[in-house]
Short mmCIF file of C-alpha atoms in Angstrom, two decimals:
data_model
loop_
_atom_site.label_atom_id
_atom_site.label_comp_id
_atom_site.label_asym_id
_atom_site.label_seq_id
_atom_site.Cartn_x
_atom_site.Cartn_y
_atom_site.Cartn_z
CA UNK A 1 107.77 62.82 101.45
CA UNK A 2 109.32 60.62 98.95
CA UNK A 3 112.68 61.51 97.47
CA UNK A 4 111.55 63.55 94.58
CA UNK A 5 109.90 65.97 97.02
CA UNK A 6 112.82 66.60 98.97
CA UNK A 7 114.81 67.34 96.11
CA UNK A 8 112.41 69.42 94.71
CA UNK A 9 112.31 70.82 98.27
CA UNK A 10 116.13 71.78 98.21
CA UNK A 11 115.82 72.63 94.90
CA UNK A 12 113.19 75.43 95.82
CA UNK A 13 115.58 76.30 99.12
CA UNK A 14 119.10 76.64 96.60
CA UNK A 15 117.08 79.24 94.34
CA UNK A 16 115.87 81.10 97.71
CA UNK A 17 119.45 81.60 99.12
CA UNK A 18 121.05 82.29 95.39
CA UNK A 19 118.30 84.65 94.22
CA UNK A 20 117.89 87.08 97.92
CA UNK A 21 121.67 86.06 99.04
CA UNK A 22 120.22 84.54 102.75
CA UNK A 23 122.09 82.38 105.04
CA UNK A 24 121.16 78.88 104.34
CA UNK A 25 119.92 78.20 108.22
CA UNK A 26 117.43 81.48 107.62
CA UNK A 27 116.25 80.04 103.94
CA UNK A 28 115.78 76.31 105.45
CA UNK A 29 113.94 77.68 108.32
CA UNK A 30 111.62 79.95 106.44
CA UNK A 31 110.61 76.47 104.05
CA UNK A 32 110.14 75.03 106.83
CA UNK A 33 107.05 77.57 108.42
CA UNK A 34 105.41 77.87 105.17
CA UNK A 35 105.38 74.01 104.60
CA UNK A 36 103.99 73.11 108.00
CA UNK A 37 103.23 69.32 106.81
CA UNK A 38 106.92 68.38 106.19
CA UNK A 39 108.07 66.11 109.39
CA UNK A 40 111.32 66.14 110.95
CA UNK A 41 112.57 63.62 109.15
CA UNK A 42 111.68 65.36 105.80
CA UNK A 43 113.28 68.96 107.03
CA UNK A 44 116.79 66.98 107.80
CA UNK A 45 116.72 65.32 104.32
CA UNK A 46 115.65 68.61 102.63
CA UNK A 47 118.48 70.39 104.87
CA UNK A 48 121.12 67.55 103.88
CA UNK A 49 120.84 68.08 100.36
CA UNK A 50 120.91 71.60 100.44
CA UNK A 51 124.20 71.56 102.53
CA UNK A 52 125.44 68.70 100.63
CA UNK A 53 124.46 70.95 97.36
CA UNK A 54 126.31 74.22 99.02
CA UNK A 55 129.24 71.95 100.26
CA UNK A 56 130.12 70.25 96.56
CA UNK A 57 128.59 73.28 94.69
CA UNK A 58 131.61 73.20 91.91
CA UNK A 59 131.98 69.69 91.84
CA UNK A 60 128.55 68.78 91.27
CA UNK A 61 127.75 71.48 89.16
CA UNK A 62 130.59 70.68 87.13
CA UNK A 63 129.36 67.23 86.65
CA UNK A 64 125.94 68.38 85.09
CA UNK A 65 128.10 71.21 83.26
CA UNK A 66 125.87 74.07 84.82
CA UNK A 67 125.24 75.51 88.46
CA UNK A 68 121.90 76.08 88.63
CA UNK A 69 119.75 75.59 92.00
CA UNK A 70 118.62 71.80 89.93
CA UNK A 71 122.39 70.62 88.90
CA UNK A 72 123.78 71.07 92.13
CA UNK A 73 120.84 69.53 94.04
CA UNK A 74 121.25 66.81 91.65
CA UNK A 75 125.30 66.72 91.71
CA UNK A 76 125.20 66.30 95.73
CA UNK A 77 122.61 63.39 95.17
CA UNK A 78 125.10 61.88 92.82
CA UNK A 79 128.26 62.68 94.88
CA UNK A 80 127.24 62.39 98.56
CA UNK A 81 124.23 59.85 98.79
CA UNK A 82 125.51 57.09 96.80
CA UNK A 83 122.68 57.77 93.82
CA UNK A 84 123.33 56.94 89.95
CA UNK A 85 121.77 59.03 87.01
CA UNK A 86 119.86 55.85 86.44
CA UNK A 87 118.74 55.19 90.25
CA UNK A 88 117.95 59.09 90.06
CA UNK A 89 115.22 58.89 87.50
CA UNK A 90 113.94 55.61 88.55
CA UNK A 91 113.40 57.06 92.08
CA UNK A 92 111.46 60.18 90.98
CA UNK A 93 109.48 58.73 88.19
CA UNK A 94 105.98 58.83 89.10
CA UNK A 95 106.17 61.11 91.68
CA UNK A 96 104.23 64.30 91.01
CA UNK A 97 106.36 66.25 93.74
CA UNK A 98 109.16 65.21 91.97
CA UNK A 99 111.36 68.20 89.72
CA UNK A 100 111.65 66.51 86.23
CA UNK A 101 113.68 63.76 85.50
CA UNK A 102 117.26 64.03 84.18
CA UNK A 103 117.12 64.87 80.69
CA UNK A 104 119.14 64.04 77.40
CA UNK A 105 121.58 66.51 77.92
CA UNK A 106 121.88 66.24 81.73
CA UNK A 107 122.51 62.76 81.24
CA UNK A 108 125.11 62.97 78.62
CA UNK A 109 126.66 65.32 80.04
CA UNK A 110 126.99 63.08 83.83
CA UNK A 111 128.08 59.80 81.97
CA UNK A 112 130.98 61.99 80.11
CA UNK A 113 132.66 63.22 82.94
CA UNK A 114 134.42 61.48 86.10
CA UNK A 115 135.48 63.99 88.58
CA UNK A 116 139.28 62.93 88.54
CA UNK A 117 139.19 64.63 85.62
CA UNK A 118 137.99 68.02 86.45
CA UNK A 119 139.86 71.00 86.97
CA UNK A 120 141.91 71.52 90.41
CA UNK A 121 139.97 74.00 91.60
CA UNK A 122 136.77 72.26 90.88
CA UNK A 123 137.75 69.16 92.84
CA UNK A 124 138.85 71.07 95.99
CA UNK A 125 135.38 72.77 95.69
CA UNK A 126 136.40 76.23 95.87
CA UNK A 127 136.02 79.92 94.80
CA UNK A 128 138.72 80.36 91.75
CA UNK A 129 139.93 83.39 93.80
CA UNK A 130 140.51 81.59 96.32
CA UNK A 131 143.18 78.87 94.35
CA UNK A 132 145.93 81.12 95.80
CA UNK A 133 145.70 81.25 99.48
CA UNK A 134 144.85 77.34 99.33
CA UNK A 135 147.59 76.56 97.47
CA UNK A 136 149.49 79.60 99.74
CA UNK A 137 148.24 77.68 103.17
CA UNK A 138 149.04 73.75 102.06
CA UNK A 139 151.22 73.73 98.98
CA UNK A 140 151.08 70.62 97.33
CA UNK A 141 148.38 69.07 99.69
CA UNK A 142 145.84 72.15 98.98
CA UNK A 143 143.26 70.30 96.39
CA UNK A 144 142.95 67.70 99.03
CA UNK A 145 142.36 69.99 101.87
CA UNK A 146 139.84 71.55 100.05
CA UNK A 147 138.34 69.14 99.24
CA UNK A 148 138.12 67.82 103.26
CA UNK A 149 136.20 70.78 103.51
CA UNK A 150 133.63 69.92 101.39
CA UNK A 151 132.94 66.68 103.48
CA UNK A 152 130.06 66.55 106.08
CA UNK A 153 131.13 66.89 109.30
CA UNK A 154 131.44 65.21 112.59
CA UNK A 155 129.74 66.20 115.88
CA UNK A 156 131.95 67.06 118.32
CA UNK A 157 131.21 67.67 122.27
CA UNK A 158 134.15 68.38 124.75
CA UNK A 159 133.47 66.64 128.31
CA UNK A 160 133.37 69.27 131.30
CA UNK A 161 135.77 67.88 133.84
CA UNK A 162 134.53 69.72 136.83
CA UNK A 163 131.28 67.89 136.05
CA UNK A 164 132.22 64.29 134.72
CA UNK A 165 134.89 62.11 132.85
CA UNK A 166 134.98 61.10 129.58
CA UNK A 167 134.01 57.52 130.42
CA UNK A 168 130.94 58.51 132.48
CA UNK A 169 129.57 60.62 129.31
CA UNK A 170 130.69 58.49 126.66
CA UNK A 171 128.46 55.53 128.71
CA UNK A 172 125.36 57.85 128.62
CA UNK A 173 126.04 59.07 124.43
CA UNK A 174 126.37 54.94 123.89
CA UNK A 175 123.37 55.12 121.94
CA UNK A 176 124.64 57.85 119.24
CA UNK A 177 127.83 55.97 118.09
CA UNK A 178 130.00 58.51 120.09
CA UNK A 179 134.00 57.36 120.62
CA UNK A 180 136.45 59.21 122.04
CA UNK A 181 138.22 61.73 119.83
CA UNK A 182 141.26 61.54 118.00
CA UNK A 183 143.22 64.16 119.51
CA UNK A 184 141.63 66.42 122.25
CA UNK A 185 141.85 64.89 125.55
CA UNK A 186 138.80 65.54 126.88
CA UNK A 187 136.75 65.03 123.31
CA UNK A 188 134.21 63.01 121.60
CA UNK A 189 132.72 62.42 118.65
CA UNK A 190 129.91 61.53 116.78
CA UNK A 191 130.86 60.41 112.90
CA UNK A 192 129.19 62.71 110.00
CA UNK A 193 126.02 61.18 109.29
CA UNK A 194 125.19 59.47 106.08
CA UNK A 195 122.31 60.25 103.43
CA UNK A 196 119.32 61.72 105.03
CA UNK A 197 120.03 60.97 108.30
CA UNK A 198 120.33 63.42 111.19
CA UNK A 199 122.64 63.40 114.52
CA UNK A 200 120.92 63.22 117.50
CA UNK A 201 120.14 66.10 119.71
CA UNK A 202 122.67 65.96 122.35
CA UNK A 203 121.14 69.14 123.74
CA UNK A 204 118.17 67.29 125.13
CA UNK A 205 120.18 65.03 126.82
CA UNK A 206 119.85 64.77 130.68
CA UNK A 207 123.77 65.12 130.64
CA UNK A 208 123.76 68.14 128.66
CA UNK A 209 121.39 69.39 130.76
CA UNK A 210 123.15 68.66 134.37
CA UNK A 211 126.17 70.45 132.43
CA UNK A 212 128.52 66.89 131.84
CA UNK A 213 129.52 68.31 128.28
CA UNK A 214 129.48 71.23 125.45
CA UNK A 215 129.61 70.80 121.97
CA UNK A 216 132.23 72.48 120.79
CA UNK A 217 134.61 71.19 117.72
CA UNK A 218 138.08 69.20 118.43
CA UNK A 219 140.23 71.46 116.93
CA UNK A 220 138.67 74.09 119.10
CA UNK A 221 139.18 71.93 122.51
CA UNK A 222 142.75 71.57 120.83
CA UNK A 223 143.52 75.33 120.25
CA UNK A 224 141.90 75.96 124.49
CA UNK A 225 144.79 73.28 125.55
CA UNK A 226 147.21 74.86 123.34
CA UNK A 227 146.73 78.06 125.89
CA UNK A 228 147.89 76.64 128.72
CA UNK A 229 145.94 77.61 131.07
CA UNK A 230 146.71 76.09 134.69
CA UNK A 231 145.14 76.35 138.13
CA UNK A 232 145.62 79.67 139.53
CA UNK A 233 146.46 81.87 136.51
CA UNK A 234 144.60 85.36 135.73
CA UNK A 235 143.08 84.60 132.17
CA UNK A 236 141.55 87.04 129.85
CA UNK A 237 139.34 85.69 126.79
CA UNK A 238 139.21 89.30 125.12
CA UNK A 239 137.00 88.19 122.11
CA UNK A 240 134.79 85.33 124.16
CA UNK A 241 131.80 85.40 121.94
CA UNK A 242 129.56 83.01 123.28
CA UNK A 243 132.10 81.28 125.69
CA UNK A 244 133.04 78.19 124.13
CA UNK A 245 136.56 78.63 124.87
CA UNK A 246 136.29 80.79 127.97
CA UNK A 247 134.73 77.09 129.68
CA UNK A 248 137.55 75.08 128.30
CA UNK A 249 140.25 77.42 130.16
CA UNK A 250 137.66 77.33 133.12
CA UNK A 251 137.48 73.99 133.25
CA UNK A 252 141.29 73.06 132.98
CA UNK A 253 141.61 75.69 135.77
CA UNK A 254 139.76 73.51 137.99
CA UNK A 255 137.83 76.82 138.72
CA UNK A 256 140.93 77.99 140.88
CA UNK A 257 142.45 81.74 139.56
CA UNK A 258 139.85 83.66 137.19
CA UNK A 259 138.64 83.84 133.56
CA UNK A 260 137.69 87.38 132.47
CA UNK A 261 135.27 87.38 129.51
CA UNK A 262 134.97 90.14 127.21
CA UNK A 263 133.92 91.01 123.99
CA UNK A 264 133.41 94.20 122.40
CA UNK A 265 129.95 93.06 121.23
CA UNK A 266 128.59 92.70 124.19
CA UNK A 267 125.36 90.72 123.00
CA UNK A 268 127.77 87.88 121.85
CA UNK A 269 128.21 86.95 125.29
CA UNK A 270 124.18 86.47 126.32
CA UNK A 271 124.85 83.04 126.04
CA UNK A 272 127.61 82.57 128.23
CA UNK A 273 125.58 83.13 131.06
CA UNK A 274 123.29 80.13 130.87
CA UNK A 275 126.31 78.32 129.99
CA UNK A 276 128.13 79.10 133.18
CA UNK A 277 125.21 78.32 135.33
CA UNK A 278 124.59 75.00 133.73
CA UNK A 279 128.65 73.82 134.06
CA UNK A 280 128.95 75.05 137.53
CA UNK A 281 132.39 76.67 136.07
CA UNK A 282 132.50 79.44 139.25
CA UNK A 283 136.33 81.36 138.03
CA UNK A 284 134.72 82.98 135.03
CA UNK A 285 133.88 87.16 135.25
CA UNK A 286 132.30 88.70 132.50
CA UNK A 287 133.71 91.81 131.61
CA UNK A 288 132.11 94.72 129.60
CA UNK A 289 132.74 98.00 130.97
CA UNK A 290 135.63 99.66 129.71
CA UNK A 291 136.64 100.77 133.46
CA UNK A 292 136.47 97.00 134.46
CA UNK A 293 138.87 95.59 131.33
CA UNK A 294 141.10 98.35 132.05
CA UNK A 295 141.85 97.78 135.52
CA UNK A 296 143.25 94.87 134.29
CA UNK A 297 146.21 95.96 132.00
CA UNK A 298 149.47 94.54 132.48
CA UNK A 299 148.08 91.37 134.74
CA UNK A 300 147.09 88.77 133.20
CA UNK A 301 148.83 85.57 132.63
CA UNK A 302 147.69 84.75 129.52
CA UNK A 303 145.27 86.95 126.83
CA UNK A 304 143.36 84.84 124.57
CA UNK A 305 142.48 86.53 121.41
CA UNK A 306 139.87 84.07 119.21
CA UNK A 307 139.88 86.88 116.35
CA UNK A 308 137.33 87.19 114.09
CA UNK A 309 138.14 86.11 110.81
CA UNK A 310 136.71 84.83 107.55
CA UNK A 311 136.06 81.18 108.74
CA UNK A 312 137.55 79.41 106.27
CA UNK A 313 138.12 76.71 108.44
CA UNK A 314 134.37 76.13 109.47
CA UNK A 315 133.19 75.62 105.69
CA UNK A 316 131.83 72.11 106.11
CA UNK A 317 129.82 73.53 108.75
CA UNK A 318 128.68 76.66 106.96
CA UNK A 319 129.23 76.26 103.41
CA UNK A 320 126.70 79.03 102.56
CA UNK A 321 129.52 81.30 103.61
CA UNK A 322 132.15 79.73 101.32
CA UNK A 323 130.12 81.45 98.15
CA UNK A 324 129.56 84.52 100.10
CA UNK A 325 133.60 85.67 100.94
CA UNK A 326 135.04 87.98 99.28
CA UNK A 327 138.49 89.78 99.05
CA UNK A 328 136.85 92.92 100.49
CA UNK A 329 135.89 90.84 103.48
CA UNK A 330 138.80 88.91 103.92
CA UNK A 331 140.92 92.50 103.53
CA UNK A 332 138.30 93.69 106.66
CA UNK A 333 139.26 91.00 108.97
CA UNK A 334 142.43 91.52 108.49
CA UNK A 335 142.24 94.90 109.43
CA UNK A 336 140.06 94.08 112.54
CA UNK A 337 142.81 91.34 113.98
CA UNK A 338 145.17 93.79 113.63
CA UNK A 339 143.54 96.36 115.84
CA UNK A 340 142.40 93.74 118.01
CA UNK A 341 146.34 92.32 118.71
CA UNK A 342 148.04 95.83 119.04
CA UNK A 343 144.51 96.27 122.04
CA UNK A 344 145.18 93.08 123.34
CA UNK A 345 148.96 93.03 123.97
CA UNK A 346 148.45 95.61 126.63
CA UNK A 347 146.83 92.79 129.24
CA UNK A 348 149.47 90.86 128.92
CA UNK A 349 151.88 90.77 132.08
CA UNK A 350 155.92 90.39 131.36
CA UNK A 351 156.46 86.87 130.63
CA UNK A 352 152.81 86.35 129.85
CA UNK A 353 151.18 84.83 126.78
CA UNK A 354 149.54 86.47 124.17
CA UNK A 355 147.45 83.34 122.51
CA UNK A 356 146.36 84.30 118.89
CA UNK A 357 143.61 82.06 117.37
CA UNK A 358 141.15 81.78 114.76
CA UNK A 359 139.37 79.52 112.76
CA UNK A 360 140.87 80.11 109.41
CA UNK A 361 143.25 78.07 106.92
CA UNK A 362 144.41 81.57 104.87
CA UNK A 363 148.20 82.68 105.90
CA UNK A 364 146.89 86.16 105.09
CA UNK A 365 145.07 85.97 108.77
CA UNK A 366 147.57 83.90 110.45
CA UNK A 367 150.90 83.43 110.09
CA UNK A 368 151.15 86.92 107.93
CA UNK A 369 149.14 88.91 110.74
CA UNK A 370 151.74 87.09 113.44
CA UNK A 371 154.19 88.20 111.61
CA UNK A 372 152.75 91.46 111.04
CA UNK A 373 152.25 91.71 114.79
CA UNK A 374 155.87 90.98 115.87
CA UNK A 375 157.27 93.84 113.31
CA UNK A 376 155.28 96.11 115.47
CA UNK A 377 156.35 94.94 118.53
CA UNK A 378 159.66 93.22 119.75
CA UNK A 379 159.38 92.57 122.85
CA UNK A 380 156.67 89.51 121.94
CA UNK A 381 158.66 86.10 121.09
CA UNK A 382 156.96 83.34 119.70
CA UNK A 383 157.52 80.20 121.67
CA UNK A 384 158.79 77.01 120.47
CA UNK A 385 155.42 75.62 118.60
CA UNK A 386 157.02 71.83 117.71
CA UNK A 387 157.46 71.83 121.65
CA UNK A 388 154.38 72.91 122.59
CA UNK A 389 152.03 71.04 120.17
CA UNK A 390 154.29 67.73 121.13
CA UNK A 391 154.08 68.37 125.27
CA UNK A 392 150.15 68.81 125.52
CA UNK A 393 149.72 66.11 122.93
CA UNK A 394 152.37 63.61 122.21
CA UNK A 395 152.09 61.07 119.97
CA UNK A 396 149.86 62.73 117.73
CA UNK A 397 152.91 64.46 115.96
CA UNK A 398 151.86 64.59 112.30
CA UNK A 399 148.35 66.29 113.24
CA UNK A 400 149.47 69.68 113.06
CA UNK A 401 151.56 71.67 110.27
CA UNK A 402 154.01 73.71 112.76
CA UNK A 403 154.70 77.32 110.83
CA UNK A 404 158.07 78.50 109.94
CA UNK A 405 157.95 81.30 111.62
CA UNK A 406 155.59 79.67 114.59
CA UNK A 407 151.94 78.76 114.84
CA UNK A 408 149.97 75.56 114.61
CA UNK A 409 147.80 74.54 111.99
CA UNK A 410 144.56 72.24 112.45
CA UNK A 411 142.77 71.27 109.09
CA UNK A 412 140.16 68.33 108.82
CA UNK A 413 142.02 66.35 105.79
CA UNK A 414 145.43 66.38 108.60
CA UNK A 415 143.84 66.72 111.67
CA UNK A 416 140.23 65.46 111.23
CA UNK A 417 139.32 68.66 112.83
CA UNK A 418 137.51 72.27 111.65
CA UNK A 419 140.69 74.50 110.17
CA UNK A 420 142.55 76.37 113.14
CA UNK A 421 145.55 78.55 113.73
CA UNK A 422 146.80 79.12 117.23
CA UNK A 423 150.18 81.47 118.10
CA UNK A 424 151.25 82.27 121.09
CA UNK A 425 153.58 85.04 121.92
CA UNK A 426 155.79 85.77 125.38
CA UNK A 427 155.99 88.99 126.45
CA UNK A 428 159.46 89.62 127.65
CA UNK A 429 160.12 90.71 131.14
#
């Protein structure tokens, strides 16, 4: 497929997910059965331009002066794959697959505007209701944050240490352009890719497959280290999903003490289980029964609470759901982290750790729900963040926007990672 197909392709995929309100992996899959003759190459071009499209949907909108399903296919042509209005039209003229070509008004309408010029809102690439709790989270620094969260991102893959070293996997990823990461310790990445190009599939790698790494975001490996999980402890993920974080604590265990894994939705976890196998990580229990989690009230070292939240902080990832958030949902997350905190804090021994995470950038579901927390219950301190964040990773001290009232904060424009929040609270004795 030329490039007027694949547009015309995304085009066609950006009406599907605006018109029945799908998650863009469902809509790009379902293109993909029905047009059988598209090769791989062709699905990650059409897939790139729809995410690009979803990603920059304001901003490239805004420079056609509509957002319909063709402006913002368009727009993220313009913005992201280094395309003119002019190389645009010379590209798809002639090509039958092709949607029409720019027209009189579209192309007025691009050579008026330069996007310094558009609104605030527009250039962070944003809901307008969400202008508040941006400018809330990162004050002056909030259009720019926004818009890092617009940007394609990187691939990330943390290195299991009771399998190999950084050195020995990076020598076996030397074909994919993957360099140690910023930050995390044991990360490392692969750069965003660039116009229709695709990253590889580390999964089908002979080192994912003896269990050398997982792919799991830096600021994600950053908020497991933040823990502080050490040889010998009594862990308990309580919200462990598919397990990403319950193998990081594992892992910097050295498999000595145990990790329980629980989740309320128990078919979250299905995945763990291959996981574990594959990584050889042999401290982790999975925990479902409500006799087993209670047994262990009042032991455990630390309690790791990954809450689920609006995922703010994943947008460039899943920009579909960017369009999708609203108040309401945002108001039922809070609501769930708060039950899930006052459940949680009974797990924790005296002078334990109750570890608060999630992968948003809104105050509303971190430092206000911390806060919330603590009014509720005084006999949780938060520790000293500024010395935590500079023991576990020193010289990195400008990474991380340290809370006035405690907490860490990960964002890709500061930290080059997915947006995080980690708190952890001490149980006094």
């Amino acid at each position: 497929m030329r490039l007027g197909g694949r547009l015309a392709a995304a085009i066609e995929v950006l009406d599907d997910i605006g018109r029945r309100h799908r998650p863009v992996a469902d809509a790009l899959k379902d293109w993909g059965l029905s047009h059988r003759f598209a090769g791989g190459g062709d699905r990650a071009a059409i897939g790139n331009i729809v995410y690009d499209a979803l990603r920059r949907k304001r901003s490239a909108g805004w420079l056609l002066d509509e957002d319909t399903p063709r402006a913002i296919g368009f727009g993220a042509l313009l913005l992201e794959w280094n395309q003119t209005a002019q190389s645009l039209n010379e590209a798809l003229d002639g090509d039958k697959f092709a949607p029409p070509l720019l027209n009189a008004d579209e192309l007025k309408a691009i050579a008026a505007r330069q996007l310094d010029d558009a609104p605030p809102v527009v250039r962070a690439d944003i809901p307008d209701w969400c202008e508040p709790l941006f400018e809330q989270a990162f004050g002056a620094a909030w259009v720019e944050e926004g818009a890092a969260l617009a940007t394609r991102p990187p691939l990330d893959i943390r290195v299991n240490t009771l399998q190999a070293d950084r050195s020995k996997v990076l020598a076996e990823l030397a074909e994919t352009g993957a360099k140690a990461a910023r930050i995390a310790p044991h990360g490392i990445r692969i750069p965003p890719i660039a116009g229709d190009g695709r990253h590889p599939n580390v999964q089908a790698e002979p080192a994912f497959q003896k269990g050398w790494f997982e792919v799991q975001d830096e600021g994600s490996q950053i908020a497991a280290t933040l823990a502080g999980a050490e040889a010998g402890m009594q862990v308990l993920d309580f919200c462990a999903g598919a397990g990403g974080k319950t193998l990081a604590l594992s892992a910097a265990m050295d498999n000595r003490g145990q990790v329980f894994a629980h989740d309320a939705e128990k078919a979250r976890l299905a995945p763990i289980f291959d996981r574990i196998r594959r990584s050889e990580n042999r401290n982790v229990q999975i925990v479902t029964k409500p006799t087993e989690l209670g047994a262990l009230s009042g032991h455990m070292d630390i309690v790791l609470v990954d809450a689920p939240c609006t995922g703010s902080g994943t947008w460039r990832r899943r920009p579909d759901a960017k369009w999708r958030l609203t108040q309401k949902q945002l108001d039922a997350r809070k609501g769930e982290q708060s039950a899930i905190l006052d459940a949680a804090k009974a797990f924790v021994k005296p002078g334990g750790l109750l570890v608060y995470i999630t992968c948003s950038v809104f105050d509303e579901e971190n430092g206000e729900q911390i806060a919330a927390f603590r009014d509720r219950n005084s006999g949780f301190v938060s520790v000293d963040h500024r010395q935590l964040w500079d023991s576990r990773f020193p010289g990195h001290e400008a990474a991380a926007r340290i809370g006035a009232a405690g907490g860490i904060s990960l964002s890709p424009a500061l930290s080059g990672t997915d947006g995080f929040y980690v708190c952890a609270l001490r149980k006094g004795g």
